Amino acid sequence: FFRKPAQTAPSPAKTTEVTPPAIGGLTIKQAFRTKQLWLLLLIFFASGYFTFSLMVHLVPYAENMGVSAMNASTLLAIMNGVSLAGILALAGAFGDRLGSQNVFKICFGLVVIGMAVLLTAGELRVLYLAVIPFGIAIGGLGASESPLVARMFGVASHGVIFGIAGLGFTSGTAIGPFVTGYLFDITGSYLISFIICAVVAVLGLFLLTLLRPVEKQPG
């Protein structure tokens, strides 16, 4: 009747200890030794350069063409609105099928097309057409940056590597609008500024063709 607790207590059910799967990827030290990180910095720089050059100077560009301030502001609103479509389409179902690197290529190509339309636009309705590829590209790029970093380096140190790669983007956002505005001030036209944006997008597209995932961790 009087038994020890160990004798009366039911034997615990056997449990299987679940070990979480190992998370693959490079450390930040290893990432710094790869060319992929430096290519990403340049690619993200290009993205930041033309994205914020457009966002800051699209309205003044339209006004300089004689478009009213209200219609010029509408262009920016449309571009930002269309960016949602870029997020849902290119970073959603299409992004899963195509891969983040191909999404980047598509977006950089759309920027080049948009720049060509923008530079040849002579009236408001053509400007409306130009901002559509810009909006899709901006949305797709913003949503695909993190997956692209993960594809290149794995997820072991994803946050740190993504933060460092993001320095390229923020550098582009600082330099692009400044250079674009400065060139307008000295030339009185956005022609050279936006041609440079298109060239930056083409160079970024070329760098994307050189980008390959890191298959082996450097020693």
PDB file of N, CA and C in Angstrom, residues 36-37 39-52 55 86-87 90-92 95 99-105 107-108 136-155 157-173 208 211:
ATOM      1  N   GLN A  36      30.626  37.571 -54.724  1.00  0.00           N
ATOM      2  CA  GLN A  36      29.180  37.761 -54.770  1.00  0.00           C
ATOM      3  C   GLN A  36      28.726  38.926 -53.904  1.00  0.00           C
ATOM      4  N   LEU A  37      29.333  39.080 -52.741  1.00  0.00           N
ATOM      5  CA  LEU A  37      28.920  40.169 -51.859  1.00  0.00           C
ATOM      6  C   LEU A  37      29.199  41.522 -52.502  1.00  0.00           C
ATOM      7  N   LEU A  39      29.534  42.116 -55.719  1.00  0.00           N
ATOM      8  CA  LEU A  39      28.622  42.287 -56.853  1.00  0.00           C
ATOM      9  C   LEU A  39      27.245  42.745 -56.373  1.00  0.00           C
ATOM     10  N   LEU A  40      26.770  42.152 -55.270  1.00  0.00           N
ATOM     11  CA  LEU A  40      25.470  42.552 -54.732  1.00  0.00           C
ATOM     12  C   LEU A  40      25.484  43.997 -54.272  1.00  0.00           C
ATOM     13  N   LEU A  41      26.575  44.421 -53.664  1.00  0.00           N
ATOM     14  CA  LEU A  41      26.674  45.823 -53.248  1.00  0.00           C
ATOM     15  C   LEU A  41      26.507  46.750 -54.448  1.00  0.00           C
ATOM     16  N   LEU A  42      27.151  46.415 -55.559  1.00  0.00           N
ATOM     17  CA  LEU A  42      27.046  47.242 -56.766  1.00  0.00           C
ATOM     18  C   LEU A  42      25.654  47.164 -57.377  1.00  0.00           C
ATOM     19  N   ILE A  43      25.068  45.969 -57.379  1.00  0.00           N
ATOM     20  CA  ILE A  43      23.718  45.804 -57.931  1.00  0.00           C
ATOM     21  C   ILE A  43      22.703  46.573 -57.093  1.00  0.00           C
ATOM     22  N   PHE A  44      22.806  46.462 -55.786  1.00  0.00           N
ATOM     23  CA  PHE A  44      21.900  47.200 -54.904  1.00  0.00           C
ATOM     24  C   PHE A  44      22.131  48.701 -55.024  1.00  0.00           C
ATOM     25  N   PHE A  45      23.395  49.097 -55.225  1.00  0.00           N
ATOM     26  CA  PHE A  45      23.687  50.521 -55.443  1.00  0.00           C
ATOM     27  C   PHE A  45      22.956  51.020 -56.685  1.00  0.00           C
ATOM     28  N   ALA A  46      23.035  50.242 -57.759  1.00  0.00           N
ATOM     29  CA  ALA A  46      22.348  50.635 -59.001  1.00  0.00           C
ATOM     30  C   ALA A  46      20.853  50.764 -58.768  1.00  0.00           C
ATOM     31  N   SER A  47      20.282  49.807 -58.032  1.00  0.00           N
ATOM     32  CA  SER A  47      18.852  49.849 -57.736  1.00  0.00           C
ATOM     33  C   SER A  47      18.480  51.105 -56.958  1.00  0.00           C
ATOM     34  N   GLY A  48      19.247  51.426 -55.943  1.00  0.00           N
ATOM     35  CA  GLY A  48      18.974  52.627 -55.161  1.00  0.00           C
ATOM     36  C   GLY A  48      19.171  53.900 -55.958  1.00  0.00           C
ATOM     37  N   TYR A  49      20.163  53.882 -56.856  1.00  0.00           N
ATOM     38  CA  TYR A  49      20.478  55.069 -57.646  1.00  0.00           C
ATOM     39  C   TYR A  49      19.307  55.478 -58.529  1.00  0.00           C
ATOM     40  N   PHE A  50      18.835  54.538 -59.369  1.00  0.00           N
ATOM     41  CA  PHE A  50      17.771  54.956 -60.289  1.00  0.00           C
ATOM     42  C   PHE A  50      16.411  55.028 -59.613  1.00  0.00           C
ATOM     43  N   THR A  51      16.186  54.221 -58.558  1.00  0.00           N
ATOM     44  CA  THR A  51      14.885  54.260 -57.879  1.00  0.00           C
ATOM     45  C   THR A  51      14.634  55.625 -57.265  1.00  0.00           C
ATOM     46  N   PHE A  52      15.579  56.129 -56.491  1.00  0.00           N
ATOM     47  CA  PHE A  52      15.342  57.393 -55.802  1.00  0.00           C
ATOM     48  C   PHE A  52      15.601  58.595 -56.701  1.00  0.00           C
ATOM     49  N   MET A  55      12.119  58.831 -58.028  1.00  0.00           N
ATOM     50  CA  MET A  55      11.127  59.245 -57.042  1.00  0.00           C
ATOM     51  C   MET A  55      11.279  60.719 -56.666  1.00  0.00           C
ATOM     52  N   GLY A  86       3.918  45.095 -58.659  1.00  0.00           N
ATOM     53  CA  GLY A  86       5.243  44.487 -58.758  1.00  0.00           C
ATOM     54  C   GLY A  86       5.544  43.586 -57.579  1.00  0.00           C
ATOM     55  N   ILE A  87       5.123  44.020 -56.399  1.00  0.00           N
ATOM     56  CA  ILE A  87       5.340  43.209 -55.206  1.00  0.00           C
ATOM     57  C   ILE A  87       4.547  41.914 -55.284  1.00  0.00           C
ATOM     58  N   LEU A  90       5.785  39.938 -59.169  1.00  0.00           N
ATOM     59  CA  LEU A  90       7.168  39.512 -59.332  1.00  0.00           C
ATOM     60  C   LEU A  90       7.754  38.910 -58.065  1.00  0.00           C
ATOM     61  N   ALA A  91       7.285  39.328 -56.917  1.00  0.00           N
ATOM     62  CA  ALA A  91       7.798  38.750 -55.675  1.00  0.00           C
ATOM     63  C   ALA A  91       6.882  37.672 -55.138  1.00  0.00           C
ATOM     64  N   GLY A  92       5.771  37.430 -55.821  1.00  0.00           N
ATOM     65  CA  GLY A  92       4.836  36.407 -55.380  1.00  0.00           C
ATOM     66  C   GLY A  92       4.940  35.164 -56.231  1.00  0.00           C
ATOM     67  N   GLY A  95       7.663  35.261 -58.845  1.00  0.00           N
ATOM     68  CA  GLY A  95       8.962  35.242 -58.189  1.00  0.00           C
ATOM     69  C   GLY A  95       9.360  33.857 -57.745  1.00  0.00           C
ATOM     70  N   GLY A  99      12.555  32.813 -59.692  1.00  0.00           N
ATOM     71  CA  GLY A  99      13.715  33.014 -58.841  1.00  0.00           C
ATOM     72  C   GLY A  99      14.020  34.493 -58.688  1.00  0.00           C
ATOM     73  N   SER A 100      14.545  34.862 -57.538  1.00  0.00           N
ATOM     74  CA  SER A 100      14.772  36.279 -57.241  1.00  0.00           C
ATOM     75  C   SER A 100      15.782  36.921 -58.179  1.00  0.00           C
ATOM     76  N   GLN A 101      16.765  36.167 -58.625  1.00  0.00           N
ATOM     77  CA  GLN A 101      17.760  36.749 -59.521  1.00  0.00           C
ATOM     78  C   GLN A 101      17.144  37.111 -60.867  1.00  0.00           C
ATOM     79  N   ASN A 102      16.296  36.254 -61.386  1.00  0.00           N
ATOM     80  CA  ASN A 102      15.616  36.564 -62.644  1.00  0.00           C
ATOM     81  C   ASN A 102      14.625  37.707 -62.479  1.00  0.00           C
ATOM     82  N   VAL A 103      14.009  37.808 -61.305  1.00  0.00           N
ATOM     83  CA  VAL A 103      13.131  38.945 -61.031  1.00  0.00           C
ATOM     84  C   VAL A 103      13.925  40.241 -61.102  1.00  0.00           C
ATOM     85  N   PHE A 104      15.125  40.238 -60.529  1.00  0.00           N
ATOM     86  CA  PHE A 104      15.983  41.426 -60.598  1.00  0.00           C
ATOM     87  C   PHE A 104      16.293  41.779 -62.050  1.00  0.00           C
ATOM     88  N   LYS A 105      16.593  40.773 -62.853  1.00  0.00           N
ATOM     89  CA  LYS A 105      16.905  41.034 -64.259  1.00  0.00           C
ATOM     90  C   LYS A 105      15.707  41.656 -64.973  1.00  0.00           C
ATOM     91  N   CYS A 107      13.277  43.371 -63.635  1.00  0.00           N
ATOM     92  CA  CYS A 107      13.047  44.726 -63.123  1.00  0.00           C
ATOM     93  C   CYS A 107      14.049  45.726 -63.684  1.00  0.00           C
ATOM     94  N   PHE A 108      15.306  45.338 -63.778  1.00  0.00           N
ATOM     95  CA  PHE A 108      16.296  46.241 -64.360  1.00  0.00           C
ATOM     96  C   PHE A 108      15.981  46.487 -65.834  1.00  0.00           C
ATOM     97  N   ILE A 136       6.307  48.767 -61.485  1.00  0.00           N
ATOM     98  CA  ILE A 136       6.447  47.312 -61.365  1.00  0.00           C
ATOM     99  C   ILE A 136       7.870  46.955 -60.932  1.00  0.00           C
ATOM    100  N   ALA A 137       8.849  47.627 -61.536  1.00  0.00           N
ATOM    101  CA  ALA A 137      10.246  47.338 -61.217  1.00  0.00           C
ATOM    102  C   ALA A 137      10.577  47.682 -59.773  1.00  0.00           C
ATOM    103  N   ILE A 138      10.145  48.836 -59.313  1.00  0.00           N
ATOM    104  CA  ILE A 138      10.459  49.258 -57.949  1.00  0.00           C
ATOM    105  C   ILE A 138       9.849  48.307 -56.927  1.00  0.00           C
ATOM    106  N   GLY A 139       8.609  47.902 -57.160  1.00  0.00           N
ATOM    107  CA  GLY A 139       7.974  46.954 -56.247  1.00  0.00           C
ATOM    108  C   GLY A 139       8.653  45.603 -56.251  1.00  0.00           C
ATOM    109  N   GLY A 140       8.964  45.099 -57.441  1.00  0.00           N
ATOM    110  CA  GLY A 140       9.611  43.796 -57.540  1.00  0.00           C
ATOM    111  C   GLY A 140      10.990  43.773 -56.931  1.00  0.00           C
ATOM    112  N   LEU A 141      11.756  44.834 -57.125  1.00  0.00           N
ATOM    113  CA  LEU A 141      13.106  44.896 -56.567  1.00  0.00           C
ATOM    114  C   LEU A 141      13.075  44.932 -55.043  1.00  0.00           C
ATOM    115  N   GLY A 142      12.216  45.776 -54.500  1.00  0.00           N
ATOM    116  CA  GLY A 142      12.162  45.905 -53.045  1.00  0.00           C
ATOM    117  C   GLY A 142      11.814  44.609 -52.345  1.00  0.00           C
ATOM    118  N   ALA A 143      10.919  43.827 -52.958  1.00  0.00           N
ATOM    119  CA  ALA A 143      10.477  42.586 -52.325  1.00  0.00           C
ATOM    120  C   ALA A 143      11.416  41.417 -52.592  1.00  0.00           C
ATOM    121  N   SER A 144      12.327  41.560 -53.542  1.00  0.00           N
ATOM    122  CA  SER A 144      13.193  40.439 -53.929  1.00  0.00           C
ATOM    123  C   SER A 144      14.618  40.563 -53.414  1.00  0.00           C
ATOM    124  N   GLU A 145      14.925  41.647 -52.732  1.00  0.00           N
ATOM    125  CA  GLU A 145      16.293  41.832 -52.253  1.00  0.00           C
ATOM    126  C   GLU A 145      16.680  40.768 -51.223  1.00  0.00           C
ATOM    127  N   SER A 146      15.845  40.597 -50.216  1.00  0.00           N
ATOM    128  CA  SER A 146      16.148  39.624 -49.165  1.00  0.00           C
ATOM    129  C   SER A 146      16.231  38.197 -49.706  1.00  0.00           C
ATOM    130  N   PRO A 147      15.284  37.738 -50.547  1.00  0.00           N
ATOM    131  CA  PRO A 147      15.422  36.392 -51.119  1.00  0.00           C
ATOM    132  C   PRO A 147      16.683  36.222 -51.962  1.00  0.00           C
ATOM    133  N   LEU A 148      17.110  37.292 -52.641  1.00  0.00           N
ATOM    134  CA  LEU A 148      18.320  37.189 -53.458  1.00  0.00           C
ATOM    135  C   LEU A 148      19.544  36.975 -52.582  1.00  0.00           C
ATOM    136  N   VAL A 149      19.628  37.699 -51.471  1.00  0.00           N
ATOM    137  CA  VAL A 149      20.744  37.513 -50.544  1.00  0.00           C
ATOM    138  C   VAL A 149      20.741  36.096 -49.988  1.00  0.00           C
ATOM    139  N   ALA A 150      19.565  35.590 -49.636  1.00  0.00           N
ATOM    140  CA  ALA A 150      19.463  34.225 -49.116  1.00  0.00           C
ATOM    141  C   ALA A 150      19.888  33.209 -50.169  1.00  0.00           C
ATOM    142  N   ARG A 151      19.542  33.462 -51.412  1.00  0.00           N
ATOM    143  CA  ARG A 151      19.934  32.543 -52.490  1.00  0.00           C
ATOM    144  C   ARG A 151      21.438  32.520 -52.661  1.00  0.00           C
ATOM    145  N   MET A 152      22.086  33.658 -52.502  1.00  0.00           N
ATOM    146  CA  MET A 152      23.529  33.725 -52.699  1.00  0.00           C
ATOM    147  C   MET A 152      24.315  33.115 -51.542  1.00  0.00           C
ATOM    148  N   PHE A 153      23.871  33.367 -50.305  1.00  0.00           N
ATOM    149  CA  PHE A 153      24.702  33.056 -49.141  1.00  0.00           C
ATOM    150  C   PHE A 153      24.052  32.126 -48.124  1.00  0.00           C
ATOM    151  N   GLY A 154      22.833  31.684 -48.371  1.00  0.00           N
ATOM    152  CA  GLY A 154      22.144  30.897 -47.357  1.00  0.00           C
ATOM    153  C   GLY A 154      21.564  31.803 -46.288  1.00  0.00           C
ATOM    154  N   VAL A 155      21.080  31.201 -45.213  1.00  0.00           N
ATOM    155  CA  VAL A 155      20.381  31.981 -44.182  1.00  0.00           C
ATOM    156  C   VAL A 155      21.065  31.965 -42.822  1.00  0.00           C
ATOM    157  N   SER A 157      23.649  33.578 -41.705  1.00  0.00           N
ATOM    158  CA  SER A 157      23.938  34.959 -41.269  1.00  0.00           C
ATOM    159  C   SER A 157      23.194  35.939 -42.165  1.00  0.00           C
ATOM    160  N   HIS A 158      21.980  35.561 -42.514  1.00  0.00           N
ATOM    161  CA  HIS A 158      21.238  36.331 -43.507  1.00  0.00           C
ATOM    162  C   HIS A 158      21.044  37.785 -43.093  1.00  0.00           C
ATOM    163  N   GLY A 159      20.663  38.015 -41.849  1.00  0.00           N
ATOM    164  CA  GLY A 159      20.369  39.380 -41.421  1.00  0.00           C
ATOM    165  C   GLY A 159      21.565  40.300 -41.538  1.00  0.00           C
ATOM    166  N   VAL A 160      22.719  39.829 -41.115  1.00  0.00           N
ATOM    167  CA  VAL A 160      23.928  40.658 -41.158  1.00  0.00           C
ATOM    168  C   VAL A 160      24.355  40.901 -42.597  1.00  0.00           C
ATOM    169  N   ILE A 161      24.370  39.842 -43.397  1.00  0.00           N
ATOM    170  CA  ILE A 161      24.796  39.982 -44.792  1.00  0.00           C
ATOM    171  C   ILE A 161      23.829  40.877 -45.561  1.00  0.00           C
ATOM    172  N   PHE A 162      22.535  40.705 -45.302  1.00  0.00           N
ATOM    173  CA  PHE A 162      21.539  41.545 -45.962  1.00  0.00           C
ATOM    174  C   PHE A 162      21.713  43.007 -45.557  1.00  0.00           C
ATOM    175  N   GLY A 163      22.025  43.235 -44.289  1.00  0.00           N
ATOM    176  CA  GLY A 163      22.250  44.606 -43.835  1.00  0.00           C
ATOM    177  C   GLY A 163      23.443  45.252 -44.504  1.00  0.00           C
ATOM    178  N   ILE A 164      24.516  44.482 -44.671  1.00  0.00           N
ATOM    179  CA  ILE A 164      25.706  45.033 -45.325  1.00  0.00           C
ATOM    180  C   ILE A 164      25.441  45.266 -46.808  1.00  0.00           C
ATOM    181  N   ALA A 165      24.796  44.303 -47.456  1.00  0.00           N
ATOM    182  CA  ALA A 165      24.454  44.493 -48.875  1.00  0.00           C
ATOM    183  C   ALA A 165      23.543  45.700 -49.047  1.00  0.00           C
ATOM    184  N   GLY A 166      22.684  45.925 -48.050  1.00  0.00           N
ATOM    185  CA  GLY A 166      21.775  47.069 -48.108  1.00  0.00           C
ATOM    186  C   GLY A 166      22.489  48.407 -48.081  1.00  0.00           C
ATOM    187  N   LEU A 167      23.743  48.416 -47.613  1.00  0.00           N
ATOM    188  CA  LEU A 167      24.517  49.661 -47.646  1.00  0.00           C
ATOM    189  C   LEU A 167      24.716  50.130 -49.083  1.00  0.00           C
ATOM    190  N   GLY A 168      24.789  49.171 -50.005  1.00  0.00           N
ATOM    191  CA  GLY A 168      24.893  49.553 -51.410  1.00  0.00           C
ATOM    192  C   GLY A 168      23.657  50.297 -51.865  1.00  0.00           C
ATOM    193  N   PHE A 169      22.481  49.800 -51.464  1.00  0.00           N
ATOM    194  CA  PHE A 169      21.228  50.453 -51.846  1.00  0.00           C
ATOM    195  C   PHE A 169      21.132  51.854 -51.249  1.00  0.00           C
ATOM    196  N   THR A 170      21.413  51.970 -49.953  1.00  0.00           N
ATOM    197  CA  THR A 170      21.298  53.286 -49.315  1.00  0.00           C
ATOM    198  C   THR A 170      22.319  54.272 -49.879  1.00  0.00           C
ATOM    199  N   SER A 171      23.490  53.776 -50.276  1.00  0.00           N
ATOM    200  CA  SER A 171      24.469  54.669 -50.915  1.00  0.00           C
ATOM    201  C   SER A 171      23.925  55.178 -52.238  1.00  0.00           C
ATOM    202  N   GLY A 172      23.277  54.282 -52.995  1.00  0.00           N
ATOM    203  CA  GLY A 172      22.676  54.711 -54.256  1.00  0.00           C
ATOM    204  C   GLY A 172      21.559  55.709 -54.061  1.00  0.00           C
ATOM    205  N   THR A 173      20.752  55.518 -52.986  1.00  0.00           N
ATOM    206  CA  THR A 173      19.655  56.455 -52.729  1.00  0.00           C
ATOM    207  C   THR A 173      20.165  57.836 -52.357  1.00  0.00           C
ATOM    208  N   LEU A 208      24.262  41.310 -62.885  1.00  0.00           N
ATOM    209  CA  LEU A 208      23.383  40.206 -62.489  1.00  0.00           C
ATOM    210  C   LEU A 208      23.700  38.931 -63.263  1.00  0.00           C
ATOM    211  N   LEU A 211      26.419  36.983 -61.462  1.00  0.00           N
ATOM    212  CA  LEU A 211      26.148  36.558 -60.088  1.00  0.00           C
ATOM    213  C   LEU A 211      25.811  35.073 -60.040  1.00  0.00           C
TER     214      LEU A 211
END
